[in-house]
């Protein structure tokens, strides 16, 4: 009978749209990703977007006493948060170290300390070398001092998952001693990423049965690829808040990714959050840029490929009542559905892309273009919508897509101790223009020379380079072909990706640039 009551209550909670707090720890736990270290101004930019644009409930931005650079970053974030009346949403990890962490947070301008206590007997005895009573006394002193200094306290029970498995009596001893103190939230981490959803449900129910009025957060790690599942199990079991990171950054295998947790909470559990979903892609790209950790193309919600249909039957079904659509509509996240072209795409994908570009072909012409794209797919060539006008031109020998921008000549030089130089001569709509410039690299010098031509001779802006990616075949051969993929942002905000292939990286990038300019000029015409 008891189980039925629990199930009914859970269903009632979901029907009533429970509100779940989202705490983002990208700037603290996410920065523990191997090779990731954010500069203070980068931390500020990420914090601004998280608080202002994405509207997460709370952000954990640093660990106390790490470095002066860390303190400077916290000061900058706290100053900004105070300006937008969001200082209470900024939190800093601190330690059971007497006055030290509390003073550090106060000096940095913070108002909230996330105190790292030991949530397992093994950690308490073996890492601290203390008995539970000693550790509890030390925690109480920090909480008392923080309270007197006007610093709010949340408590992490570090290694809580191991504690519940191996020493639950210790966890309850700790909670019994702290539950009546001025602690806002008890945060329960699966520090080693060892739990599964059934265990999360079991342990959360034990905690809530014993402490029904406590605010519990859940903090997942992804060692068994269960961070998202465990997070949702915690919510199902009564957690009021969950911890996430942008792109799932974090130590070892990372943490629960913000984007995945958000959409499953909303779509599968009918829960409410504060997140502005159409900013999820923007924050993911910002963190990708600053962290240097690339987003996998098949990463749900934010990956490059997740709204791209490849099979022709899918494109055909989408044109007949959206048969292959689900609630994860790309427009919901500020993106759009795309139809990739390759050996499995078929005429339906080609037709959708031609329609978007405003190109009208006869059925016979479409068939010929389809055959060419299939041939390219068999050779593992990547075909994008931006390539399509050139493929059409090549297959049908149309004059309408003749190159309007032609590279007449260029010279780039590189000398030790000197800035790279570029001399460029280009033909645009039948007129030749020449310019030169220096830059921070050979390709940078080339682009700056092209920008001068567009600014001084054509009185037009040059698209902004958003991203630059280089890939080469494995094996380490120095004569391998290099593929350069460049993402551009046009004046109207549209995104354009072009590719260049060559044995020389600079040459590949220049080819991609000239291809982009031809697309822009064709649109202008």
Short mmCIF file of C-alpha atoms in Angstrom, two decimals:
data_model
loop_
_atom_site.label_atom_id
_atom_site.label_comp_id
_atom_site.label_asym_id
_atom_site.label_seq_id
_atom_site.Cartn_x
_atom_site.Cartn_y
_atom_site.Cartn_z
CA UNK A 1 0.00 0.00 0.00
CA UNK A 2 2.85 2.34 0.88
CA UNK A 3 4.39 1.97 -2.60
CA UNK A 4 1.10 2.90 -4.26
CA UNK A 5 0.86 6.06 -2.16
CA UNK A 6 4.41 7.04 -3.17
CA UNK A 7 3.69 6.47 -6.87
CA UNK A 8 0.45 8.48 -6.67
CA UNK A 9 2.28 11.33 -4.93
CA UNK A 10 5.01 11.30 -7.59
CA UNK A 11 2.40 11.47 -10.34
CA UNK A 12 0.65 14.32 -8.55
CA UNK A 13 3.94 16.19 -8.20
CA UNK A 14 4.61 15.86 -11.92
CA UNK A 15 1.08 16.97 -12.82
CA UNK A 16 1.55 20.07 -10.65
CA UNK A 17 4.74 20.99 -12.55
CA UNK A 18 7.29 20.98 -9.75
CA UNK A 19 9.88 23.74 -9.97
CA UNK A 20 13.46 22.42 -10.11
CA UNK A 21 16.41 24.68 -9.36
CA UNK A 22 19.29 24.49 -11.83
CA UNK A 23 22.77 25.17 -10.45
CA UNK A 24 25.47 25.43 -13.12
CA UNK A 25 29.00 24.52 -12.02
CA UNK A 26 30.84 25.03 -15.32
CA UNK A 27 33.12 27.68 -13.83
CA UNK A 28 34.09 25.49 -10.85
CA UNK A 29 33.58 21.77 -11.44
CA UNK A 30 33.65 22.15 -15.22
CA UNK A 31 37.02 23.90 -15.03
CA UNK A 32 38.42 20.73 -13.47
CA UNK A 33 38.28 19.17 -16.95
CA UNK A 34 41.79 18.17 -17.97
CA UNK A 35 43.38 20.97 -19.99
CA UNK A 36 40.69 23.58 -19.23
CA UNK A 37 41.55 26.83 -17.48
CA UNK A 38 39.40 29.91 -18.01
CA UNK A 39 40.90 33.40 -17.87
CA UNK A 40 39.15 35.84 -15.50
CA UNK A 41 37.46 37.77 -18.33
CA UNK A 42 36.34 34.48 -19.91
CA UNK A 43 34.76 33.48 -16.60
CA UNK A 44 32.96 36.81 -16.52
CA UNK A 45 31.61 36.39 -20.06
CA UNK A 46 30.33 32.88 -19.30
CA UNK A 47 28.81 34.02 -15.99
CA UNK A 48 27.05 36.94 -17.71
CA UNK A 49 25.44 34.64 -20.26
CA UNK A 50 24.46 32.05 -17.64
CA UNK A 51 22.82 34.62 -15.35
CA UNK A 52 21.40 37.15 -17.80
CA UNK A 53 20.62 35.25 -21.01
CA UNK A 54 20.17 31.62 -19.98
CA UNK A 55 18.71 32.57 -16.57
CA UNK A 56 20.03 29.65 -14.51
CA UNK A 57 19.00 29.83 -10.85
CA UNK A 58 22.55 29.70 -9.44
CA UNK A 59 26.14 29.48 -10.63
CA UNK A 60 29.14 28.05 -8.81
CA UNK A 61 32.06 30.09 -10.05
CA UNK A 62 35.26 29.04 -8.25
CA UNK A 63 37.00 27.27 -5.40
CA UNK A 64 38.20 29.47 -2.54
CA UNK A 65 41.92 29.97 -1.91
CA UNK A 66 43.05 28.54 -5.28
CA UNK A 67 44.86 31.59 -6.65
CA UNK A 68 44.82 35.37 -6.92
CA UNK A 69 43.60 35.01 -10.50
CA UNK A 70 40.65 33.01 -9.21
CA UNK A 71 39.86 35.67 -6.64
CA UNK A 72 40.03 38.39 -9.30
CA UNK A 73 37.57 36.44 -11.46
CA UNK A 74 35.16 36.06 -8.52
CA UNK A 75 35.40 39.78 -7.78
CA UNK A 76 34.54 40.62 -11.40
CA UNK A 77 31.59 38.22 -11.43
CA UNK A 78 30.28 39.47 -8.07
CA UNK A 79 30.51 43.11 -9.19
CA UNK A 80 28.49 42.29 -12.29
CA UNK A 81 25.98 40.16 -10.35
CA UNK A 82 25.43 43.00 -7.87
CA UNK A 83 24.63 45.36 -10.76
CA UNK A 84 21.83 43.08 -11.99
CA UNK A 85 20.63 42.18 -8.47
CA UNK A 86 21.83 38.57 -8.80
CA UNK A 87 24.57 38.34 -6.17
CA UNK A 88 22.66 35.73 -4.16
CA UNK A 89 22.81 33.46 -7.23
CA UNK A 90 26.64 33.38 -7.22
CA UNK A 91 28.29 30.66 -5.11
CA UNK A 92 31.87 29.66 -4.29
CA UNK A 93 33.15 26.29 -3.12
CA UNK A 94 34.90 26.46 0.25
CA UNK A 95 36.46 24.15 2.78
CA UNK A 96 36.25 23.23 6.46
CA UNK A 97 39.29 25.39 7.27
CA UNK A 98 38.28 27.66 10.12
CA UNK A 99 37.94 31.25 8.92
CA UNK A 100 40.03 30.99 5.73
CA UNK A 101 37.39 30.14 3.08
CA UNK A 102 34.76 32.40 4.61
CA UNK A 103 37.18 35.34 4.64
CA UNK A 104 38.26 34.60 1.06
CA UNK A 105 34.66 34.66 -0.20
CA UNK A 106 33.87 37.84 1.73
CA UNK A 107 36.97 39.60 0.39
CA UNK A 108 35.96 38.60 -3.16
CA UNK A 109 32.53 40.16 -2.66
CA UNK A 110 30.57 36.90 -2.49
CA UNK A 111 27.54 36.13 -0.34
CA UNK A 112 27.31 32.32 -0.53
CA UNK A 113 29.78 29.57 0.40
CA UNK A 114 29.27 25.96 -0.68
CA UNK A 115 31.01 24.16 2.18
CA UNK A 116 32.72 20.89 1.27
CA UNK A 117 32.17 18.46 4.14
CA UNK A 118 32.92 14.74 4.07
CA UNK A 119 29.89 12.60 3.22
CA UNK A 120 31.47 9.19 3.85
CA UNK A 121 33.17 7.74 6.90
CA UNK A 122 36.09 6.60 4.77
CA UNK A 123 36.80 10.15 3.56
CA UNK A 124 36.42 11.52 7.07
CA UNK A 125 38.86 9.10 8.69
CA UNK A 126 41.34 8.44 5.89
CA UNK A 127 41.58 11.85 4.21
CA UNK A 128 41.08 14.08 7.25
CA UNK A 129 42.38 11.66 9.87
CA UNK A 130 39.48 12.63 12.15
CA UNK A 131 36.59 10.96 13.89
CA UNK A 132 33.05 12.04 12.94
CA UNK A 133 32.56 14.06 16.13
CA UNK A 134 35.71 16.11 15.39
CA UNK A 135 34.68 16.79 11.81
CA UNK A 136 31.18 17.81 12.90
CA UNK A 137 32.63 20.23 15.45
CA UNK A 138 34.85 21.79 12.77
CA UNK A 139 31.88 22.18 10.38
CA UNK A 140 29.77 23.84 13.06
CA UNK A 141 32.54 26.39 13.71
CA UNK A 142 32.70 27.36 10.02
CA UNK A 143 28.91 27.68 9.78
CA UNK A 144 28.78 29.81 12.93
CA UNK A 145 31.56 32.11 11.69
CA UNK A 146 29.99 32.42 8.22
CA UNK A 147 26.63 33.29 9.78
CA UNK A 148 28.24 36.05 11.84
CA UNK A 149 29.96 37.40 8.70
CA UNK A 150 26.72 37.47 6.68
CA UNK A 151 27.78 34.63 4.38
CA UNK A 152 25.10 32.09 3.45
CA UNK A 153 25.96 28.38 3.61
CA UNK A 154 25.12 25.37 1.46
CA UNK A 155 26.80 22.06 2.35
CA UNK A 156 28.22 19.43 0.03
CA UNK A 157 28.36 15.93 1.54
CA UNK A 158 31.36 14.88 -0.54
CA UNK A 159 31.34 11.19 -1.55
CA UNK A 160 27.74 10.91 -0.32
CA UNK A 161 27.11 8.01 -2.72
CA UNK A 162 29.86 5.92 -1.10
CA UNK A 163 28.66 7.04 2.31
CA UNK A 164 25.15 5.71 1.67
CA UNK A 165 26.57 2.44 0.33
CA UNK A 166 29.20 1.81 3.01
CA UNK A 167 28.42 3.94 6.07
CA UNK A 168 24.83 5.27 6.08
CA UNK A 169 24.93 5.60 9.87
CA UNK A 170 27.72 8.17 9.43
CA UNK A 171 25.68 10.14 6.87
CA UNK A 172 22.72 10.25 9.27
CA UNK A 173 24.99 11.18 12.19
CA UNK A 174 26.30 14.10 10.14
CA UNK A 175 22.84 15.20 9.02
CA UNK A 176 21.38 14.92 12.51
CA UNK A 177 24.08 17.27 13.78
CA UNK A 178 23.59 19.85 10.98
CA UNK A 179 19.90 19.79 10.08
CA UNK A 180 18.89 22.50 12.57
CA UNK A 181 21.75 24.86 11.68
CA UNK A 182 21.36 27.82 9.23
CA UNK A 183 22.10 25.74 6.13
CA UNK A 184 20.13 26.59 2.99
CA UNK A 185 20.76 23.43 0.98
CA UNK A 186 22.28 20.00 1.49
CA UNK A 187 23.99 19.00 -1.74
CA UNK A 188 24.41 15.28 -2.35
CA UNK A 189 27.17 14.40 -4.85
CA UNK A 190 27.94 11.12 -6.54
CA UNK A 191 31.58 12.15 -6.38
CA UNK A 192 32.97 9.00 -8.00
CA UNK A 193 30.13 8.49 -10.48
CA UNK A 194 29.33 5.02 -9.10
CA UNK A 195 25.54 5.13 -8.72
CA UNK A 196 22.72 3.90 -10.93
CA UNK A 197 19.17 5.33 -11.03
CA UNK A 198 17.72 2.65 -8.75
CA UNK A 199 20.29 3.42 -6.08
CA UNK A 200 19.67 7.16 -6.43
CA UNK A 201 15.95 6.58 -5.86
CA UNK A 202 16.60 4.30 -2.86
CA UNK A 203 19.05 6.65 -1.14
CA UNK A 204 17.06 9.82 -1.82
CA UNK A 205 13.93 8.27 -0.36
CA UNK A 206 15.86 7.36 2.78
CA UNK A 207 17.15 10.93 3.10
CA UNK A 208 13.73 12.50 2.54
CA UNK A 209 11.95 10.08 4.85
CA UNK A 210 14.33 11.08 7.65
CA UNK A 211 14.61 14.79 6.73
CA UNK A 212 11.36 15.66 4.90
CA UNK A 213 11.77 19.44 5.11
CA UNK A 214 15.38 19.64 3.94
CA UNK A 215 16.28 21.12 0.57
CA UNK A 216 18.38 18.50 -1.23
CA UNK A 217 20.37 19.09 -4.42
CA UNK A 218 21.87 16.26 -6.48
CA UNK A 219 25.30 16.49 -8.13
CA UNK A 220 26.06 13.77 -10.71
CA UNK A 221 29.26 12.54 -12.35
CA UNK A 222 29.25 10.63 -15.61
CA UNK A 223 31.75 7.78 -15.16
CA UNK A 224 29.17 5.13 -16.13
CA UNK A 225 27.40 7.44 -18.60
CA UNK A 226 24.51 7.69 -16.13
CA UNK A 227 24.79 11.32 -15.03
CA UNK A 228 21.60 12.42 -16.81
CA UNK A 229 19.64 9.31 -15.79
CA UNK A 230 20.75 9.63 -12.18
CA UNK A 231 19.88 13.33 -12.13
CA UNK A 232 16.37 12.59 -13.32
CA UNK A 233 16.03 9.76 -10.80
CA UNK A 234 16.92 12.27 -8.08
CA UNK A 235 14.23 14.66 -9.32
CA UNK A 236 11.70 11.83 -9.45
CA UNK A 237 12.60 11.03 -5.83
CA UNK A 238 12.20 14.55 -4.49
CA UNK A 239 15.39 16.52 -5.18
CA UNK A 240 14.61 20.24 -5.34
CA UNK A 241 17.74 21.19 -7.24
CA UNK A 242 20.21 19.61 -9.65
CA UNK A 243 23.76 20.50 -10.65
CA UNK A 244 24.89 20.62 -14.27
CA UNK A 245 27.69 21.96 -16.45
CA UNK A 246 27.63 23.39 -19.97
CA UNK A 247 28.56 20.67 -22.49
CA UNK A 248 28.93 18.20 -19.61
CA UNK A 249 32.41 19.48 -18.71
CA UNK A 250 33.93 18.13 -15.52
CA UNK A 251 36.57 15.90 -14.00
CA UNK A 252 37.19 12.49 -15.58
CA UNK A 253 34.08 11.77 -17.69
CA UNK A 254 32.38 15.03 -16.77
CA UNK A 255 29.07 16.03 -15.19
CA UNK A 256 25.43 16.06 -16.29
CA UNK A 257 25.14 18.34 -19.35
CA UNK A 258 22.84 21.31 -18.85
CA UNK A 259 21.08 21.02 -22.23
CA UNK A 260 20.13 17.35 -21.83
CA UNK A 261 18.93 17.74 -18.25
CA UNK A 262 16.82 20.76 -19.18
CA UNK A 263 14.91 19.16 -22.06
CA UNK A 264 14.26 15.88 -20.25
CA UNK A 265 13.02 17.68 -17.13
CA UNK A 266 10.61 19.70 -19.25
CA UNK A 267 9.51 17.11 -21.82
CA UNK A 268 9.63 13.84 -19.92
CA UNK A 269 8.80 14.97 -16.35
CA UNK A 270 6.68 18.08 -16.97
CA UNK A 271 8.89 20.01 -14.55
CA UNK A 272 9.38 23.78 -14.57
CA UNK A 273 12.78 25.48 -14.69
CA UNK A 274 14.00 29.01 -15.30
CA UNK A 275 16.07 28.14 -18.38
CA UNK A 276 15.69 30.14 -21.61
CA UNK A 277 16.05 27.28 -24.06
CA UNK A 278 16.85 29.26 -27.19
CA UNK A 279 20.10 30.37 -25.52
CA UNK A 280 21.36 26.82 -24.88
CA UNK A 281 23.21 26.66 -28.18
CA UNK A 282 24.81 30.08 -27.64
CA UNK A 283 26.22 29.20 -24.20
CA UNK A 284 27.45 25.85 -25.49
CA UNK A 285 29.37 27.49 -28.33
CA UNK A 286 30.84 30.11 -26.00
CA UNK A 287 32.10 27.48 -23.57
CA UNK A 288 33.35 25.34 -26.46
CA UNK A 289 35.39 28.30 -27.69
CA UNK A 290 36.88 29.24 -24.31
CA UNK A 291 37.50 25.68 -23.11
CA UNK A 292 38.94 24.29 -26.35
CA UNK A 293 36.84 21.13 -25.81
CA UNK A 294 34.91 20.43 -29.01
CA UNK A 295 31.24 19.46 -28.85
CA UNK A 296 30.63 16.04 -30.37
CA UNK A 297 28.54 16.42 -33.54
CA UNK A 298 26.00 13.89 -32.21
CA UNK A 299 25.69 15.49 -28.75
CA UNK A 300 21.93 15.83 -28.11
CA UNK A 301 20.47 19.34 -28.45
CA UNK A 302 23.77 21.15 -29.14
CA UNK A 303 25.71 18.91 -31.56
CA UNK A 304 26.13 20.00 -35.18
CA UNK A 305 24.30 16.97 -36.55
CA UNK A 306 21.36 16.56 -34.19
CA UNK A 307 18.88 18.46 -36.34
CA UNK A 308 20.21 17.11 -39.61
CA UNK A 309 18.27 14.45 -41.50
CA UNK A 310 20.43 12.26 -43.74
CA UNK A 311 18.17 9.47 -45.01
CA UNK A 312 16.05 10.48 -47.97
CA UNK A 313 12.98 8.73 -46.54
CA UNK A 314 13.12 11.09 -43.55
CA UNK A 315 13.15 14.19 -45.74
CA UNK A 316 10.25 12.75 -47.71
CA UNK A 317 8.31 12.07 -44.49
CA UNK A 318 8.99 15.58 -43.19
CA UNK A 319 7.43 17.06 -46.31
CA UNK A 320 4.30 14.96 -45.69
CA UNK A 321 3.09 16.25 -42.34
CA UNK A 322 6.34 16.26 -40.35
CA UNK A 323 6.35 12.49 -39.92
CA UNK A 324 9.91 12.45 -38.55
CA UNK A 325 9.60 15.41 -36.18
CA UNK A 326 9.63 15.09 -32.38
CA UNK A 327 9.16 17.65 -29.59
CA UNK A 328 12.84 18.64 -29.89
CA UNK A 329 12.15 21.16 -32.63
CA UNK A 330 15.35 22.97 -33.65
CA UNK A 331 13.59 26.38 -33.57
CA UNK A 332 13.06 25.83 -29.85
CA UNK A 333 16.83 26.11 -29.42
CA UNK A 334 17.49 28.89 -31.91
CA UNK A 335 18.48 26.44 -34.65
CA UNK A 336 16.94 25.04 -37.85
CA UNK A 337 16.42 21.63 -39.38
CA UNK A 338 18.85 20.69 -42.14
CA UNK A 339 18.90 17.94 -44.73
CA UNK A 340 22.37 16.50 -45.32
CA UNK A 341 23.39 15.26 -48.72
CA UNK A 342 25.31 12.09 -49.35
CA UNK A 343 24.96 8.59 -50.69
CA UNK A 344 21.83 7.83 -48.59
CA UNK A 345 20.08 11.16 -48.98
CA UNK A 346 18.09 10.58 -52.17
CA UNK A 347 16.06 13.06 -54.20
CA UNK A 348 13.92 14.23 -51.26
CA UNK A 349 16.91 15.71 -49.36
CA UNK A 350 18.27 17.30 -52.53
CA UNK A 351 14.88 18.82 -53.34
CA UNK A 352 14.53 20.29 -49.83
CA UNK A 353 17.94 21.95 -50.08
CA UNK A 354 17.31 23.23 -53.59
CA UNK A 355 14.00 24.70 -52.42
CA UNK A 356 15.66 26.51 -49.51
CA UNK A 357 18.21 28.00 -51.89
CA UNK A 358 15.51 29.04 -54.38
CA UNK A 359 16.96 26.83 -57.15
CA UNK A 360 14.40 25.27 -59.51
CA UNK A 361 15.47 22.20 -61.49
CA UNK A 362 13.59 19.79 -63.68
CA UNK A 363 13.17 16.20 -62.41
CA UNK A 364 15.85 15.06 -64.86
CA UNK A 365 18.28 17.74 -63.67
CA UNK A 366 17.58 16.88 -60.03
CA UNK A 367 18.32 13.24 -60.81
CA UNK A 368 21.70 14.16 -62.32
CA UNK A 369 22.61 16.30 -59.29
CA UNK A 370 21.54 13.46 -57.01
CA UNK A 371 23.80 11.03 -58.84
CA UNK A 372 26.77 13.38 -58.45
CA UNK A 373 26.15 13.82 -54.72
CA UNK A 374 25.87 10.04 -54.32
CA UNK A 375 29.24 9.65 -56.08
CA UNK A 376 30.78 12.20 -53.71
CA UNK A 377 29.26 10.38 -50.72
CA UNK A 378 30.80 7.10 -51.87
CA UNK A 379 34.18 8.83 -51.72
CA UNK A 380 33.37 10.06 -48.18
CA UNK A 381 33.19 13.65 -49.36
CA UNK A 382 31.13 15.99 -47.15
CA UNK A 383 28.42 17.84 -49.08
CA UNK A 384 26.66 20.84 -47.56
CA UNK A 385 23.91 23.14 -48.72
CA UNK A 386 26.56 25.77 -49.42
CA UNK A 387 28.25 23.36 -51.87
CA UNK A 388 25.03 22.72 -53.77
CA UNK A 389 25.10 25.70 -56.20
CA UNK A 390 28.61 24.72 -57.26
CA UNK A 391 27.61 21.09 -57.77
CA UNK A 392 24.60 22.23 -59.82
CA UNK A 393 26.87 24.46 -61.88
CA UNK A 394 29.39 21.68 -62.42
CA UNK A 395 26.78 19.08 -63.37
CA UNK A 396 24.55 21.25 -65.54
CA UNK A 397 27.23 23.64 -66.84
CA UNK A 398 25.06 26.63 -66.01
CA UNK A 399 26.55 30.06 -66.46
CA UNK A 400 24.43 31.56 -63.68
CA UNK A 401 26.73 30.30 -60.96
CA UNK A 402 29.98 31.23 -62.67
CA UNK A 403 32.45 32.46 -60.10
CA UNK A 404 32.04 36.17 -59.48
CA UNK A 405 35.08 36.25 -57.21
CA UNK A 406 38.33 34.94 -58.67
CA UNK A 407 41.70 34.91 -57.00
CA UNK A 408 44.11 36.35 -59.58
CA UNK A 409 47.26 36.02 -57.47
CA UNK A 410 48.46 36.15 -53.92
CA UNK A 411 51.71 35.97 -52.01
CA UNK A 412 52.12 35.29 -48.30
CA UNK A 413 55.46 35.47 -46.50
CA UNK A 414 56.62 34.28 -43.13
CA UNK A 415 59.94 35.28 -41.57
CA UNK A 416 61.26 34.67 -38.06
CA UNK A 417 60.85 37.77 -35.89
CA UNK A 418 58.61 39.55 -38.42
CA UNK A 419 54.86 39.70 -38.84
CA UNK A 420 53.51 37.61 -41.76
CA UNK A 421 52.64 39.63 -44.86
CA UNK A 422 50.13 39.07 -47.66
CA UNK A 423 49.78 40.66 -51.12
CA UNK A 424 46.46 39.85 -52.79
CA UNK A 425 44.99 40.53 -56.25
CA UNK A 426 41.38 39.50 -56.74
CA UNK A 427 38.75 39.91 -59.46
CA UNK A 428 35.19 40.73 -58.36
CA UNK A 429 32.46 41.12 -60.97
CA UNK A 430 35.08 41.62 -63.68
CA UNK A 431 37.08 44.32 -61.87
CA UNK A 432 40.49 43.66 -60.35
CA UNK A 433 41.56 44.95 -56.95
CA UNK A 434 44.86 44.69 -55.13
CA UNK A 435 45.81 45.11 -51.47
CA UNK A 436 48.37 44.07 -48.89
CA UNK A 437 48.40 43.66 -45.12
CA UNK A 438 50.24 42.12 -42.19
CA UNK A 439 48.67 39.77 -39.68
CA UNK A 440 49.18 37.39 -36.78
CA UNK A 441 49.53 34.52 -39.26
CA UNK A 442 49.64 33.99 -43.00
CA UNK A 443 45.92 33.40 -43.31
CA UNK A 444 45.13 36.30 -40.97
CA UNK A 445 47.21 38.57 -43.20
CA UNK A 446 45.32 37.31 -46.27
CA UNK A 447 41.91 37.96 -44.67
CA UNK A 448 42.93 41.45 -43.53
CA UNK A 449 44.02 42.28 -47.10
CA UNK A 450 40.65 41.07 -48.39
CA UNK A 451 38.84 43.10 -45.75
CA UNK A 452 40.69 46.22 -46.95
CA UNK A 453 39.53 45.56 -50.52
CA UNK A 454 35.91 45.23 -49.43
CA UNK A 455 36.09 48.29 -47.18
CA UNK A 456 38.13 50.69 -49.34
CA UNK A 457 37.07 49.73 -52.88
CA UNK A 458 33.60 48.24 -52.48
CA UNK A 459 32.42 50.05 -49.33
CA UNK A 460 31.04 46.78 -47.99
CA UNK A 461 31.55 44.70 -44.88
CA UNK A 462 33.35 41.38 -44.93
CA UNK A 463 31.63 38.46 -43.13
CA UNK A 464 32.88 37.75 -39.60
CA UNK A 465 34.91 34.59 -39.05
CA UNK A 466 33.15 32.67 -36.26
CA UNK A 467 35.05 29.39 -36.17
CA UNK A 468 38.01 27.77 -37.91
CA UNK A 469 38.58 24.01 -37.80
CA UNK A 470 41.31 21.95 -39.45
CA UNK A 471 41.33 18.18 -39.89
CA UNK A 472 43.86 15.84 -41.48
CA UNK A 473 43.81 12.08 -42.05
CA UNK A 474 45.40 9.98 -39.27
CA UNK A 475 48.95 8.75 -39.67
CA UNK A 476 50.96 11.92 -39.29
CA UNK A 477 52.00 12.29 -42.94
CA UNK A 478 53.22 15.81 -43.68
CA UNK A 479 51.91 15.64 -47.26
CA UNK A 480 48.37 14.71 -46.19
CA UNK A 481 45.48 16.70 -47.56
CA UNK A 482 44.15 19.24 -45.07
CA UNK A 483 40.43 20.02 -44.82
CA UNK A 484 39.67 23.47 -43.45
CA UNK A 485 36.11 24.25 -42.37
CA UNK A 486 35.36 27.91 -41.68
CA UNK A 487 32.16 29.25 -40.13
CA UNK A 488 31.16 32.79 -41.09
CA UNK A 489 28.49 35.15 -39.82
CA UNK A 490 26.94 37.43 -42.40
CA UNK A 491 25.54 40.93 -41.87
CA UNK A 492 22.01 39.58 -41.58
CA UNK A 493 23.08 37.12 -38.87
CA UNK A 494 22.95 34.04 -41.11
CA UNK A 495 25.62 31.41 -40.55
CA UNK A 496 27.63 30.07 -43.49
CA UNK A 497 30.12 27.19 -43.47
CA UNK A 498 32.60 26.62 -46.30
CA UNK A 499 35.31 24.02 -46.82
CA UNK A 500 38.64 24.02 -48.57
CA UNK A 501 40.87 21.03 -49.31
CA UNK A 502 44.58 21.23 -50.05
CA UNK A 503 47.94 19.86 -48.95
CA UNK A 504 48.72 23.32 -47.54
CA UNK A 505 46.61 24.56 -44.63
CA UNK A 506 46.76 28.22 -45.67
CA UNK A 507 45.79 27.35 -49.24
CA UNK A 508 42.86 25.24 -47.96
CA UNK A 509 41.65 28.16 -45.83
CA UNK A 510 41.95 30.57 -48.78
CA UNK A 511 39.91 28.22 -50.96
CA UNK A 512 37.21 28.11 -48.29
CA UNK A 513 37.25 31.92 -48.13
CA UNK A 514 36.89 32.39 -51.89
CA UNK A 515 34.03 29.86 -51.90
CA UNK A 516 32.30 31.88 -49.17
CA UNK A 517 32.70 35.14 -51.12
CA UNK A 518 31.20 33.57 -54.23
CA UNK A 519 28.16 32.46 -52.24
CA UNK A 520 27.77 35.99 -50.83
CA UNK A 521 28.16 37.55 -54.28
CA UNK A 522 25.67 35.12 -55.84
CA UNK A 523 23.12 36.05 -53.15
CA UNK A 524 23.79 39.73 -53.74
CA UNK A 525 23.26 39.27 -57.47
#
